[in-house]
CSV table of C-alpha atoms in Angstrom, one decimal:
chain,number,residue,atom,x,y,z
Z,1499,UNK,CA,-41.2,-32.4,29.2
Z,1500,UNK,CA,-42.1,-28.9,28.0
Z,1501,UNK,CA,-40.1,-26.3,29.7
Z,1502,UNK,CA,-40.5,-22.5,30.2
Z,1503,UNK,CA,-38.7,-20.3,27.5
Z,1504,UNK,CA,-39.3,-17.0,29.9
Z,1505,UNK,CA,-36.2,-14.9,31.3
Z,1506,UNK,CA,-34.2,-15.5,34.1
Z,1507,UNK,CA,-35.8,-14.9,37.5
Z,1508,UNK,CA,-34.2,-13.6,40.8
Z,1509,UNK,CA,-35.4,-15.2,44.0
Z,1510,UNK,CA,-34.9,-13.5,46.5
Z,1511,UNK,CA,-35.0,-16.7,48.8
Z,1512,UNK,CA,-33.2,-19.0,46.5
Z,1513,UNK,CA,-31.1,-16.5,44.5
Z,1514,UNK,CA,-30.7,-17.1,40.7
Z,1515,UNK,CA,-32.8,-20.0,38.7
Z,1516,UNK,CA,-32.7,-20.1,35.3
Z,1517,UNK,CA,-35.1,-19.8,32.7
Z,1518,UNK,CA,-35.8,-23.1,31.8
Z,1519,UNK,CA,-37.6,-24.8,35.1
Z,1520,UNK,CA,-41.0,-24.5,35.9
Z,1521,UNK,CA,-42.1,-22.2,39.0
Z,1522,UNK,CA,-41.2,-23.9,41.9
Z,1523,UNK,CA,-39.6,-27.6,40.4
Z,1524,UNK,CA,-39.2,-29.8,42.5
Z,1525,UNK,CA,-35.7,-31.6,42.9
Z,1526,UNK,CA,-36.4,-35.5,41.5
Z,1527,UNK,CA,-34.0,-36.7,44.7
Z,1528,UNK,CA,-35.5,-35.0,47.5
Z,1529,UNK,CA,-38.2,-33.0,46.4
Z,1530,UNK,CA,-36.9,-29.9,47.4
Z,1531,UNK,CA,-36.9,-26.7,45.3
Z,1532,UNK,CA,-34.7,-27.3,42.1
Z,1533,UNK,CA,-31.8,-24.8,41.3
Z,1534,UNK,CA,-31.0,-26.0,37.7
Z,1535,UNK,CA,-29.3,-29.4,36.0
Z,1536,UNK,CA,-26.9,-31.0,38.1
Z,1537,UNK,CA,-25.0,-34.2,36.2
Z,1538,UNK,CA,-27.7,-34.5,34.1
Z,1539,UNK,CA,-30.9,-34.2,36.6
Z,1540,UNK,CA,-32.8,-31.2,38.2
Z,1541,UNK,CA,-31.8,-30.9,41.3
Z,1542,UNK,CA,-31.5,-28.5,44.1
Z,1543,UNK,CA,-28.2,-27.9,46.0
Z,1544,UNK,CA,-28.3,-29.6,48.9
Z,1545,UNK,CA,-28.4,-33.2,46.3
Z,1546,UNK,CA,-26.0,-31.7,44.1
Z,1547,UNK,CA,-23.8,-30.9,47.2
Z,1548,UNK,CA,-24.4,-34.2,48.1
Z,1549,UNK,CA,-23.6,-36.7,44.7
Z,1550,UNK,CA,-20.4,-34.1,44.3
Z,1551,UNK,CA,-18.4,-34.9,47.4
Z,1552,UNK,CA,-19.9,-38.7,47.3
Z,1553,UNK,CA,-18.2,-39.0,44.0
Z,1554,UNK,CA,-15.0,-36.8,44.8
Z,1555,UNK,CA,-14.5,-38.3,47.9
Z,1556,UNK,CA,-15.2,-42.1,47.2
Z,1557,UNK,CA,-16.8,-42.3,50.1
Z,1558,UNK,CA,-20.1,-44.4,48.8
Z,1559,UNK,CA,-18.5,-47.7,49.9
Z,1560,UNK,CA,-18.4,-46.7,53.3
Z,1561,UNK,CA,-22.6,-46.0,53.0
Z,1562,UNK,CA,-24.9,-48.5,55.1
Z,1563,UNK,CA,-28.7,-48.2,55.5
Z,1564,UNK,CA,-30.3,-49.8,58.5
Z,1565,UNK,CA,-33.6,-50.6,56.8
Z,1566,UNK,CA,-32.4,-53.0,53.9
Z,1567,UNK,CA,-32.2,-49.9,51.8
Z,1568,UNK,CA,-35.7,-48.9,52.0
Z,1569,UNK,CA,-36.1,-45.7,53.1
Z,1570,UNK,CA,-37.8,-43.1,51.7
Z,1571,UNK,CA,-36.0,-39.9,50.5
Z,1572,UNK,CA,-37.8,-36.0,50.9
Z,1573,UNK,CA,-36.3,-32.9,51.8
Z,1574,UNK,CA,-37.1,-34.2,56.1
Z,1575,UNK,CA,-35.4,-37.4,55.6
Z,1576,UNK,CA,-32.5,-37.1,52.8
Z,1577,UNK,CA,-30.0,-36.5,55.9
Z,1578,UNK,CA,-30.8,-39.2,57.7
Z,1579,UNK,CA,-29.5,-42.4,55.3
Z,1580,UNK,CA,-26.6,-41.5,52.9
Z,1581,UNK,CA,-26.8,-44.9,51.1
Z,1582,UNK,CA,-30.4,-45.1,50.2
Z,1583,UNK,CA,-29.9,-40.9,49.1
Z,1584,UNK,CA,-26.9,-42.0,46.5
Z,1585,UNK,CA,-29.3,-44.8,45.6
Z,1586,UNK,CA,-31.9,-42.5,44.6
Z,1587,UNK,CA,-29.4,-39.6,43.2
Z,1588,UNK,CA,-28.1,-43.0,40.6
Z,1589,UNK,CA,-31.5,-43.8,39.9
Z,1590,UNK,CA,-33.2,-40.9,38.8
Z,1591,UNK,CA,-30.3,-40.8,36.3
Z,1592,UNK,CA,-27.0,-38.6,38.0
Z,1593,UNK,CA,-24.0,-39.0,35.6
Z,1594,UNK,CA,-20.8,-40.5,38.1
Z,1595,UNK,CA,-18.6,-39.6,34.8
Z,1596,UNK,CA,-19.5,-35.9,35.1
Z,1597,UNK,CA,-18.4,-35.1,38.3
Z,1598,UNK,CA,-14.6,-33.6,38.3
Z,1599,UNK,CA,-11.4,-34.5,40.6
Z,1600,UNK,CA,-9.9,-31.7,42.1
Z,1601,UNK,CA,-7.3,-31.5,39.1
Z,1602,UNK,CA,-9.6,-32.1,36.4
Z,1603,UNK,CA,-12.0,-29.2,38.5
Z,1604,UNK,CA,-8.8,-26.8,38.3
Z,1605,UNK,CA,-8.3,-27.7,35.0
Z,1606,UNK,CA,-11.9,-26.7,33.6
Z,1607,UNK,CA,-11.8,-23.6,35.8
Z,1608,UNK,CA,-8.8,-22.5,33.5
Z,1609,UNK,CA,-10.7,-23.5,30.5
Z,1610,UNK,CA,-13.0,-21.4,31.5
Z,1611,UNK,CA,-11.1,-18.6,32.2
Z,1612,UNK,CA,-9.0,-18.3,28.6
Z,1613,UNK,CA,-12.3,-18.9,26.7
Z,1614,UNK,CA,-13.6,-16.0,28.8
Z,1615,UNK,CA,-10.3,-14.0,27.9
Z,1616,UNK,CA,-10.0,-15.1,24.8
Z,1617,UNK,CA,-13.6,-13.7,23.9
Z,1618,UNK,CA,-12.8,-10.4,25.3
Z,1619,UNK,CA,-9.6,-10.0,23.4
Z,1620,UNK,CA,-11.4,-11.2,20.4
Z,1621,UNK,CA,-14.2,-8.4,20.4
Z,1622,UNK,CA,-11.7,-6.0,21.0
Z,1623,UNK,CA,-10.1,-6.7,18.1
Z,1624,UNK,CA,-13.8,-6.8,16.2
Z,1625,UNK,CA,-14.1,-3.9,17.7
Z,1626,UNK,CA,-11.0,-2.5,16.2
Z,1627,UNK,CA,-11.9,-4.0,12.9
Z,1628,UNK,CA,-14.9,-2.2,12.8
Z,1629,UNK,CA,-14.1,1.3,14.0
Z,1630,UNK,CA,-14.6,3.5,10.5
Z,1631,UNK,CA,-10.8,4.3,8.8
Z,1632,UNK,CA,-10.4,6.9,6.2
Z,1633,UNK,CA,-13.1,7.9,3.5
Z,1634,UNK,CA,-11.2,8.2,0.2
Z,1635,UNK,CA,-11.5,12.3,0.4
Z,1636,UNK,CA,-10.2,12.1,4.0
Z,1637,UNK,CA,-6.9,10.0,2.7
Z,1638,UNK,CA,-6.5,13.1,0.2
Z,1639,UNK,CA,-6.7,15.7,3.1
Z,1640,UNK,CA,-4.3,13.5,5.3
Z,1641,UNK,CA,-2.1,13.0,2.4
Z,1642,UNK,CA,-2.2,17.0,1.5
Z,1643,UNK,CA,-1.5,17.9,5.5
Z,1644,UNK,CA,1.2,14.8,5.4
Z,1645,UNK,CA,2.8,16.3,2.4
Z,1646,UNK,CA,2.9,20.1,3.9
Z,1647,UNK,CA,4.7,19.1,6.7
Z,1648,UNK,CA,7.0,17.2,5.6
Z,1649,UNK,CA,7.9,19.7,3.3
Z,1650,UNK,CA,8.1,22.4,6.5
Z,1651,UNK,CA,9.9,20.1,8.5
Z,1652,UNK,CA,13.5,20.9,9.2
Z,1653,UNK,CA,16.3,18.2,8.5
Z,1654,UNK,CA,13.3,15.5,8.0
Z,1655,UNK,CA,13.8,12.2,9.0
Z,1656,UNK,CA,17.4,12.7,9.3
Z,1657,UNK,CA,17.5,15.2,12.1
Z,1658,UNK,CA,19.5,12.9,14.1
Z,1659,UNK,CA,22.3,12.2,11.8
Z,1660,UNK,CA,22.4,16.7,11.5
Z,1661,UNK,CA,21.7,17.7,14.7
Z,1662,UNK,CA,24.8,19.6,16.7
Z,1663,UNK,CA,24.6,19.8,20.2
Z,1664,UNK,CA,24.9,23.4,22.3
Z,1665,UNK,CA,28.1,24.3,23.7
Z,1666,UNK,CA,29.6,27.3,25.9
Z,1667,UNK,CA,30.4,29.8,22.8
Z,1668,UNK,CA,28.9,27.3,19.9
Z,1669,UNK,CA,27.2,25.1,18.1
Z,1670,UNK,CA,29.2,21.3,17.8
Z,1671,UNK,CA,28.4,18.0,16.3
Z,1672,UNK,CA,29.2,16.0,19.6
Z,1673,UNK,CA,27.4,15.3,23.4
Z,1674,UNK,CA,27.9,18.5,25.3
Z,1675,UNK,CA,29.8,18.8,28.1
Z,1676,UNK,CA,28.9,20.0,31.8
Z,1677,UNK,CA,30.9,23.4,31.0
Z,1678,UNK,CA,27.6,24.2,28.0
Z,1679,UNK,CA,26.0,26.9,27.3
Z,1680,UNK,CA,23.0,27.2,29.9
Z,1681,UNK,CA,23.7,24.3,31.2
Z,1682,UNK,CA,24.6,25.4,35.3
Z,1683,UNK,CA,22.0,24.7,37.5
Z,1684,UNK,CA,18.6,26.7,37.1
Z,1685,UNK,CA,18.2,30.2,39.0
Z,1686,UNK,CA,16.1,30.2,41.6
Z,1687,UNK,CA,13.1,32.2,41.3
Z,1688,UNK,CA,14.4,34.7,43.6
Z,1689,UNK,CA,16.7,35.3,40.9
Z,1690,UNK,CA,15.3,34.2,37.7
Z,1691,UNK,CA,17.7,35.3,35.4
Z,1692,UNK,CA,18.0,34.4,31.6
Z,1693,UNK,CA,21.6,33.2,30.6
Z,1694,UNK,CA,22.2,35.7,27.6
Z,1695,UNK,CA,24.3,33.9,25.7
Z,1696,UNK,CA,22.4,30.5,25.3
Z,1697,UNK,CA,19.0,33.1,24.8
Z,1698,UNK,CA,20.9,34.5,22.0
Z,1699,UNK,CA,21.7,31.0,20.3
Z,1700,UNK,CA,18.1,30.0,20.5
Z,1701,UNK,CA,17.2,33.6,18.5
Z,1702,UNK,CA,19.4,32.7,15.7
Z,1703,UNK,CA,16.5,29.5,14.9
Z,1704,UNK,CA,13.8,31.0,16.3
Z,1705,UNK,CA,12.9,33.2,12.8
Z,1706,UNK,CA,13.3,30.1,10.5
Z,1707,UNK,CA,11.3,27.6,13.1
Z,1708,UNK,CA,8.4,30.2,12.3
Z,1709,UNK,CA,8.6,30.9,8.8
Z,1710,UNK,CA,8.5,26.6,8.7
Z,1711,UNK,CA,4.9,27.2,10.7
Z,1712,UNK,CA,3.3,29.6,8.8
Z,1713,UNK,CA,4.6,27.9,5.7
Z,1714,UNK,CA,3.1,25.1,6.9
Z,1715,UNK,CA,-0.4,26.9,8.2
Z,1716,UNK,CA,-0.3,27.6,4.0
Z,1717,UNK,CA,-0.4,24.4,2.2
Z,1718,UNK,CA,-3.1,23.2,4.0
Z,1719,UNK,CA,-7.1,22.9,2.5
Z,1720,UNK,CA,-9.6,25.2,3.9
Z,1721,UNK,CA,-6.7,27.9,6.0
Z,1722,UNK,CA,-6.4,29.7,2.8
Z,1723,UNK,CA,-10.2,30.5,2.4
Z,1724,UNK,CA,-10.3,32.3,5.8
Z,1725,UNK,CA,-9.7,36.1,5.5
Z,1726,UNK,CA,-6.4,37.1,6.2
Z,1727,UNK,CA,-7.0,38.7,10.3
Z,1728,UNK,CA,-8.3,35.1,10.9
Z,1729,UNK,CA,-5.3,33.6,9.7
Z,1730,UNK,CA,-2.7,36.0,11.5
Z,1731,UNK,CA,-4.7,35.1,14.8
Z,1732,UNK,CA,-4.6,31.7,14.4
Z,1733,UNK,CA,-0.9,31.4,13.5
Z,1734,UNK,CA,-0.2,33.1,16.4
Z,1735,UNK,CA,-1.9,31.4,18.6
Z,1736,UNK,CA,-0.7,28.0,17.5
Z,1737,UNK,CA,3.1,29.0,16.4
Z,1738,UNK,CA,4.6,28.1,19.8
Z,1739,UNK,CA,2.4,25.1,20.1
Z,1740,UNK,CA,3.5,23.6,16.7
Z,1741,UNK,CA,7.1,24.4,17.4
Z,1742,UNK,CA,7.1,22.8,20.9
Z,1743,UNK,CA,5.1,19.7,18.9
Z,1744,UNK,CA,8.3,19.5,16.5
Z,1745,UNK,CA,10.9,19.5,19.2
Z,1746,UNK,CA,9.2,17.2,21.3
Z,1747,UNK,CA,8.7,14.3,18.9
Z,1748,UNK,CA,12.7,14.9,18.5
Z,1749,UNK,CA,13.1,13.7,21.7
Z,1750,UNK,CA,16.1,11.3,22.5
Z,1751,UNK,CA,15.8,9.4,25.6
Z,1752,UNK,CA,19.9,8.6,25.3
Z,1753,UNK,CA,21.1,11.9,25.3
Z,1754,UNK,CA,18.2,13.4,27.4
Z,1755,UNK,CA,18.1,16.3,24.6
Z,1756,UNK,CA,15.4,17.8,22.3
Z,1757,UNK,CA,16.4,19.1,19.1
Z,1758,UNK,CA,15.2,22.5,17.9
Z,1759,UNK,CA,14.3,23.2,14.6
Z,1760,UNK,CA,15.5,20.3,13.5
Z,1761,UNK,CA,19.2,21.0,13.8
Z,1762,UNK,CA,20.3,22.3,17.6
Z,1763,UNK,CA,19.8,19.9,20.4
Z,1764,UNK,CA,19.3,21.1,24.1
Z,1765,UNK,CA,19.5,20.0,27.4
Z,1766,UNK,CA,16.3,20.4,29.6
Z,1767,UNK,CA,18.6,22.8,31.8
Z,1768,UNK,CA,19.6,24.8,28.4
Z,1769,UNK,CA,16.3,25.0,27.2
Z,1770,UNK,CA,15.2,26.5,30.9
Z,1771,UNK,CA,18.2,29.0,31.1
Z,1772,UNK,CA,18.2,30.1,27.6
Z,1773,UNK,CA,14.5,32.2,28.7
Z,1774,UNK,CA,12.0,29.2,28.6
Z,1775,UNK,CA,12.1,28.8,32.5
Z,1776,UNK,CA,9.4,26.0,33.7
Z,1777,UNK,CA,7.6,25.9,29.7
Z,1778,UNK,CA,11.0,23.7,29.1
Z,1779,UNK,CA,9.8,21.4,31.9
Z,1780,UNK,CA,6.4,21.0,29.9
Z,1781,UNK,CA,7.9,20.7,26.7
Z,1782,UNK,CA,10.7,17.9,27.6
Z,1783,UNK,CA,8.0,15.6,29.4
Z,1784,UNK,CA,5.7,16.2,26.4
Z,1785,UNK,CA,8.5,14.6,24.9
Z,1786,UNK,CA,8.9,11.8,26.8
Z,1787,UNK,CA,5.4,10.8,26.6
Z,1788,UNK,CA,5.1,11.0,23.2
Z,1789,UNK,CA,8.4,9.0,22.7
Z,1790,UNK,CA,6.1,5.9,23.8
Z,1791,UNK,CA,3.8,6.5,21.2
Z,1792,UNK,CA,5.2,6.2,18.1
Z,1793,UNK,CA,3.8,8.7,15.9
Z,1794,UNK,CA,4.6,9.1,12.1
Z,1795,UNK,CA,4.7,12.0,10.3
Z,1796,UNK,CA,0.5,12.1,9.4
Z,1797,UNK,CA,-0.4,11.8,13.1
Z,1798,UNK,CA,2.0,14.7,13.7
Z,1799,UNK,CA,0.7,16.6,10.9
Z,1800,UNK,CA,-2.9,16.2,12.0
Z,1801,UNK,CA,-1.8,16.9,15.6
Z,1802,UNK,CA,-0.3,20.3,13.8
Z,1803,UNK,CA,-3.4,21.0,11.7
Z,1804,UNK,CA,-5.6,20.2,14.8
Z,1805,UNK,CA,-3.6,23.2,17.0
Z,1806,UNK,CA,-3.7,25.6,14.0
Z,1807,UNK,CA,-7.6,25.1,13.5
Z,1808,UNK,CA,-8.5,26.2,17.0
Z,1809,UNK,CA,-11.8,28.3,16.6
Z,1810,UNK,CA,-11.7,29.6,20.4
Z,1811,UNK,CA,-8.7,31.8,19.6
Z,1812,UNK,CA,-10.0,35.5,21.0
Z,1813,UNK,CA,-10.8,37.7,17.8
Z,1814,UNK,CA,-11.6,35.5,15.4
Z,1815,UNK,CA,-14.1,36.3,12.9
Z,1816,UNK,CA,-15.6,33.6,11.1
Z,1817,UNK,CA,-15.7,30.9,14.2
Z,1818,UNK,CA,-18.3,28.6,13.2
Z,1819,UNK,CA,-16.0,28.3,9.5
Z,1820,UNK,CA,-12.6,27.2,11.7
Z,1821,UNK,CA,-14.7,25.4,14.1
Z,1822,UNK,CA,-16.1,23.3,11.2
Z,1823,UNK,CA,-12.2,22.6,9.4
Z,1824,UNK,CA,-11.1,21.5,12.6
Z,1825,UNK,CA,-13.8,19.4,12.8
Z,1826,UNK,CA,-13.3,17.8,9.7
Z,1827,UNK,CA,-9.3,17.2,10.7
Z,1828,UNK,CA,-10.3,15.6,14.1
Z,1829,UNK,CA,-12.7,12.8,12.5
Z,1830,UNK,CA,-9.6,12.4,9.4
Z,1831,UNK,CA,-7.7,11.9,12.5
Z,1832,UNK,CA,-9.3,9.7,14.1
Z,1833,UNK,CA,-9.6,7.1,11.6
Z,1834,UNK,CA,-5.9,7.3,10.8
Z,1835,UNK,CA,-5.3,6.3,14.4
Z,1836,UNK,CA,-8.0,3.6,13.7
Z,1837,UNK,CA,-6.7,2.8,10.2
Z,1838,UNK,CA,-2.4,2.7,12.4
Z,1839,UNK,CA,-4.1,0.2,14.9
Z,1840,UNK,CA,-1.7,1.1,18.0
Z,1841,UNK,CA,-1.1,-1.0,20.7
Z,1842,UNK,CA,-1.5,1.4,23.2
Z,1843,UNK,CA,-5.2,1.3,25.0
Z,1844,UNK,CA,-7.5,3.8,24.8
Z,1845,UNK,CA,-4.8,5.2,22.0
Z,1846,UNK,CA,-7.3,8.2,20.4
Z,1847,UNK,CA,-8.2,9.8,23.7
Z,1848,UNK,CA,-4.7,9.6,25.5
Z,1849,UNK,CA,-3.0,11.8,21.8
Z,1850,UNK,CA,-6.1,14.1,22.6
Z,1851,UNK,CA,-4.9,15.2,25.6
Z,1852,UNK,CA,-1.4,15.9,24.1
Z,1853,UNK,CA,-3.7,18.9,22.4
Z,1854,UNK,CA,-4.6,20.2,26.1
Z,1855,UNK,CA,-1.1,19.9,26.9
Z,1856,UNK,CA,0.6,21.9,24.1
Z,1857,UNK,CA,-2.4,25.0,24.4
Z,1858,UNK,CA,-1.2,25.0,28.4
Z,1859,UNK,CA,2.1,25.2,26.5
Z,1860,UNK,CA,1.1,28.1,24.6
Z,1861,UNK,CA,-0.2,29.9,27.4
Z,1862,UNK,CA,2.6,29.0,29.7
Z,1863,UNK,CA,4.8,30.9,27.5
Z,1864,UNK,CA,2.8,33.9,26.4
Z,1865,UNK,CA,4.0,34.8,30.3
Z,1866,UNK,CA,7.2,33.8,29.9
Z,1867,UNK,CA,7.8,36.0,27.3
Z,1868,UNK,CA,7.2,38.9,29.3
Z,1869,UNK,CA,9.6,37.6,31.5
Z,1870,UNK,CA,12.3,37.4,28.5
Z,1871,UNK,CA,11.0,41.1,27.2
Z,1872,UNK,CA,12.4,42.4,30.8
Z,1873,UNK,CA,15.9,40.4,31.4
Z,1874,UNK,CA,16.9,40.2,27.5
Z,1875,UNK,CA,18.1,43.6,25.2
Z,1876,UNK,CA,15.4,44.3,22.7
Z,1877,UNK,CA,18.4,43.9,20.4
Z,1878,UNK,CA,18.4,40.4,20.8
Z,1879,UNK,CA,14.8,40.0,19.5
Z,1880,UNK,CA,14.4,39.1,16.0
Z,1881,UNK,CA,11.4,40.9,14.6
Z,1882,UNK,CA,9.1,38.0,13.8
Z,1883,UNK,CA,9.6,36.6,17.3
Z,1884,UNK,CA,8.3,39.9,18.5
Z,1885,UNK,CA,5.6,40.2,15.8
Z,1886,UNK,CA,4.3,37.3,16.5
Z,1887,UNK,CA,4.4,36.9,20.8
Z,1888,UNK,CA,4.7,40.2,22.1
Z,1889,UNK,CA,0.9,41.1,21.7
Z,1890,UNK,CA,-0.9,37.7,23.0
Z,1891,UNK,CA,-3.1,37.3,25.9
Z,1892,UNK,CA,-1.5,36.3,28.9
C-alpha cells in the first residue's frame, strides 16, 4: 500500500505520528487511530500495549472467550474478550519473536544508548577533523613567532634543572626554608609594607626579563613596520603581561613556586612581599590553570604575540594596522590549537580568557607600582623598570 512521504505531524490529541500513515489510519486490530508499526502491524497503543504484556507476561494461556471465539473486535469491544483480541493481534500478522523480555528490553535500551553516544563522540571528532589548521604562510609566521621566543626565553626548556630558589640574604640551588626572604606572612593592608630586601632581589632580574620582551616584540613580522611611538606604547603596555605569561607557565605544582626570568623561583608569599601585593595572587593561579593545559612553546608564543598586538592600547596611532596583525595572529592561533587537538573541551575559548586574565594583570599592577614608587628608595629602581611602568594609566 502507498504511503505518505510528508513530514512528521504533531497531534495535539494523539501526540507524535510519523510520516508515513495516512491521515487518520486506522489500527488493523481494533480500528482505533494508529500510532505507527508495532511488531510488524499498524497499530495504535492501546493493541500494542496489549500484544506486549500478553507476550512478556505469558499470560495468553490463561485467555478464555465465552462465545466459541467469535467475537468481534473494535475500539467498544477490544476490552471485553482478551482471547479473541490476541487472536486478532496474531492474525493480522504481530511478530511473537519481536517482543523483548525485560533483560533482552534492558539490553537494547543500552544498545541504544552507546550507538547514541557513540555518534556524538564521533561528530565531535569530525568536527575536529574538519576545523581549518594552518595555511602554509601561517606555519611560517607560527614558526617565526616560535623561533623569537624561544630565542628570548631565559634558561629554555631547562629552567628547572637552573632555577635557584630565594633565600633570607641570597639566591640558593635548593627548597627554601620558612626563615626566606619575603616569606613571613603578608602585611595586612593596614600596613602594606614591601619587604626591601626580597624587592631588591626581584630588581636585580627585572632589567634583563625586559630587555627578553622587547627583544622578543623585535623578531616578530609586521611589529617592525609600525612607527616607532606605536611600538614603545605597545611594549609597554604588554611588558608586564608577557613577563607574568613566562613565570606562570614555570609553575611547579611540587614546590608551589614560580620561577622568574627563568632562573629565581618564588613562593606566592615572596612574590606578594617583595612589592607585587595581590598581582602575585593573580599571577600564581594563572599559573595553576595553565599548568592543566599543557602548552608548548608556539601556543605560548602566540599567546605573547597576541598581548603585544593589542590595538586598544591609549595613544596609538595606526590602530586599524595593529588591529589587523593581531588579527592575523589570533586566526594562526587558532588553527594551531585545532592543528594540537587538546583534550580539554571547549579548549580555544577557555586559553582566550587567559588573554583577559593577563591585561587585568597588567592593570592590576600599573597600581601597584605606585604603591612600590612610595614604600621603596628610588635608588632601588633600575631605569628601564621605571621607563617603562612609571608613566602608564592606572
Amino acid at each position: 500500500r502507498k504511503r505518505k512521504n510528508s513530514q512528521c505531524s504533531m497531534k495535539s490529541t494523539s501526540g507524535y505520528v510519523p510520516s508515513y500513515l495516512e491521515k487518520d489510519e486506522p489500527c488493523v486490530v481494533c480500528g482505533d487511530k494508529a500510532t505507527g508499526y508495532h511488531y510488524r502491524c499498524i497499530t495504535c497503543e492501546g493493541c500494542k500495549g496489549f500484544f506486549r504484556r500478553t507476550i512478556q507476561k505469558n499470560l495468553h494461556p490463561s485467555y478464555s472467550c465465552k462465545y466459541d471465539s467469535c467475537c468481534i473486535i473494535d475500539k467498544i469491544t477490544r476490552n471485553q474478550c482478551q482471547l479473541c483480541r490476541f487472536k486478532k493481534c496474531i492474525s493480522v500478522g504481530m511478530a511473537i519473536d519481536l517482543v523483548l523480555d525485560d533483560s533482552k528490553r534492558v539490553a537494547k535500551r543500552r544498545l541504544i544508548e552507546e550507538n547514541r553516544e557513540r555518534k556524538k563522540k564521533e561528530e565531535i571528532v569530525k568536527t575536529l577533523h574538519n576545523r581549518p589548521e594552518p595555511t602554509v604562510s601561517e606555519w611560517e609566521l607560527i614558526r617565526m613567532v616560535t623561533e623569537a621566543h624561544r630565542h628570548t626565553n631565559a634558561q629554555g626548556p631547562h629552567w628547572k634543572q637552573k632555577r635557584k630558589f630565594l633565600v633570607r640574604g641570597l639566591v640558593v640551588g635548593k627548597k627554601s626554608k620558612p626563615e626566606d626572604i619575603g616569606q613571613s606572612p603578608a602585611p595586612t593592608s593596614d600596613n602594606d609594607k614591601v619587604d626591601l630586601e626580597a624587592f631588591s632581589e626581584f630588581t636585580k632580574i627585572i632589567t634583563p626579563a625586559i630587555t627578553r620582551v622587547v627583544d622578543f616584540a623585535k623578531k616578530l613580522p609586521m611589529f617592525s613596520e609600525l612607527p616607532c611611538e606605536d611600538q614603545i606604547i605597545l611594549l609597554k603596555g604588554c611588558c608586564m603581561e608577557i613577563m607574568s605569561l613566562r613565570a606562570a607557565v614555570r609553575y611547579d605544582p611540587e614546590s608551589e613556586t614560580l620561577t622568574l626570568s627563568g632562573e629565581m623561583a618564588v613562593s606566592r608569599e615572596q612574590l606578594k612581599n617583595g612589592g607585587l601585593g595581590v598581582v602575585s595572587d593573580a599571577i600564581f593561579d594563572l599559573g595553576k590553570s595553565l599548568s592543566q593545559f599543557n602548552l608548548d612553546d608556539s601556543e605560548v608564543a602566540l599567546l605573547q604575540a597576541v598581548l603585544l598586538m593589542s590595538s586598544d592600547r591609549s595613544g596609538l596611532a595606526c590602530v586599524e594596522k595593529v588591529e589587523k596583525c593581531q588579527e592575523m595572529y589570533l586566526l594562526a592561533f587558532e588553527h594551531y590549537i585545532n592543528h594540537r587537538k587538546h583534550n580539554i573541551s571547549h579548549f580555544w575559548p577557555k586559553l582566550l580568557m587567559k588573554v583577559t586574565n593577563l591585561r587585568m594583570i597588567g592593570a592590576c599592577h600599573a597600581s601597584r607600582f605606585l604603591h612600590m614608587k612610595v614604600e621603596c628608595p628610588t635608588e632601588l629602581f633600575p631605569p628601564l623598570f621605571l621607563e617603562v611602568f612609571e608613566d602608564q594609566e592606572v
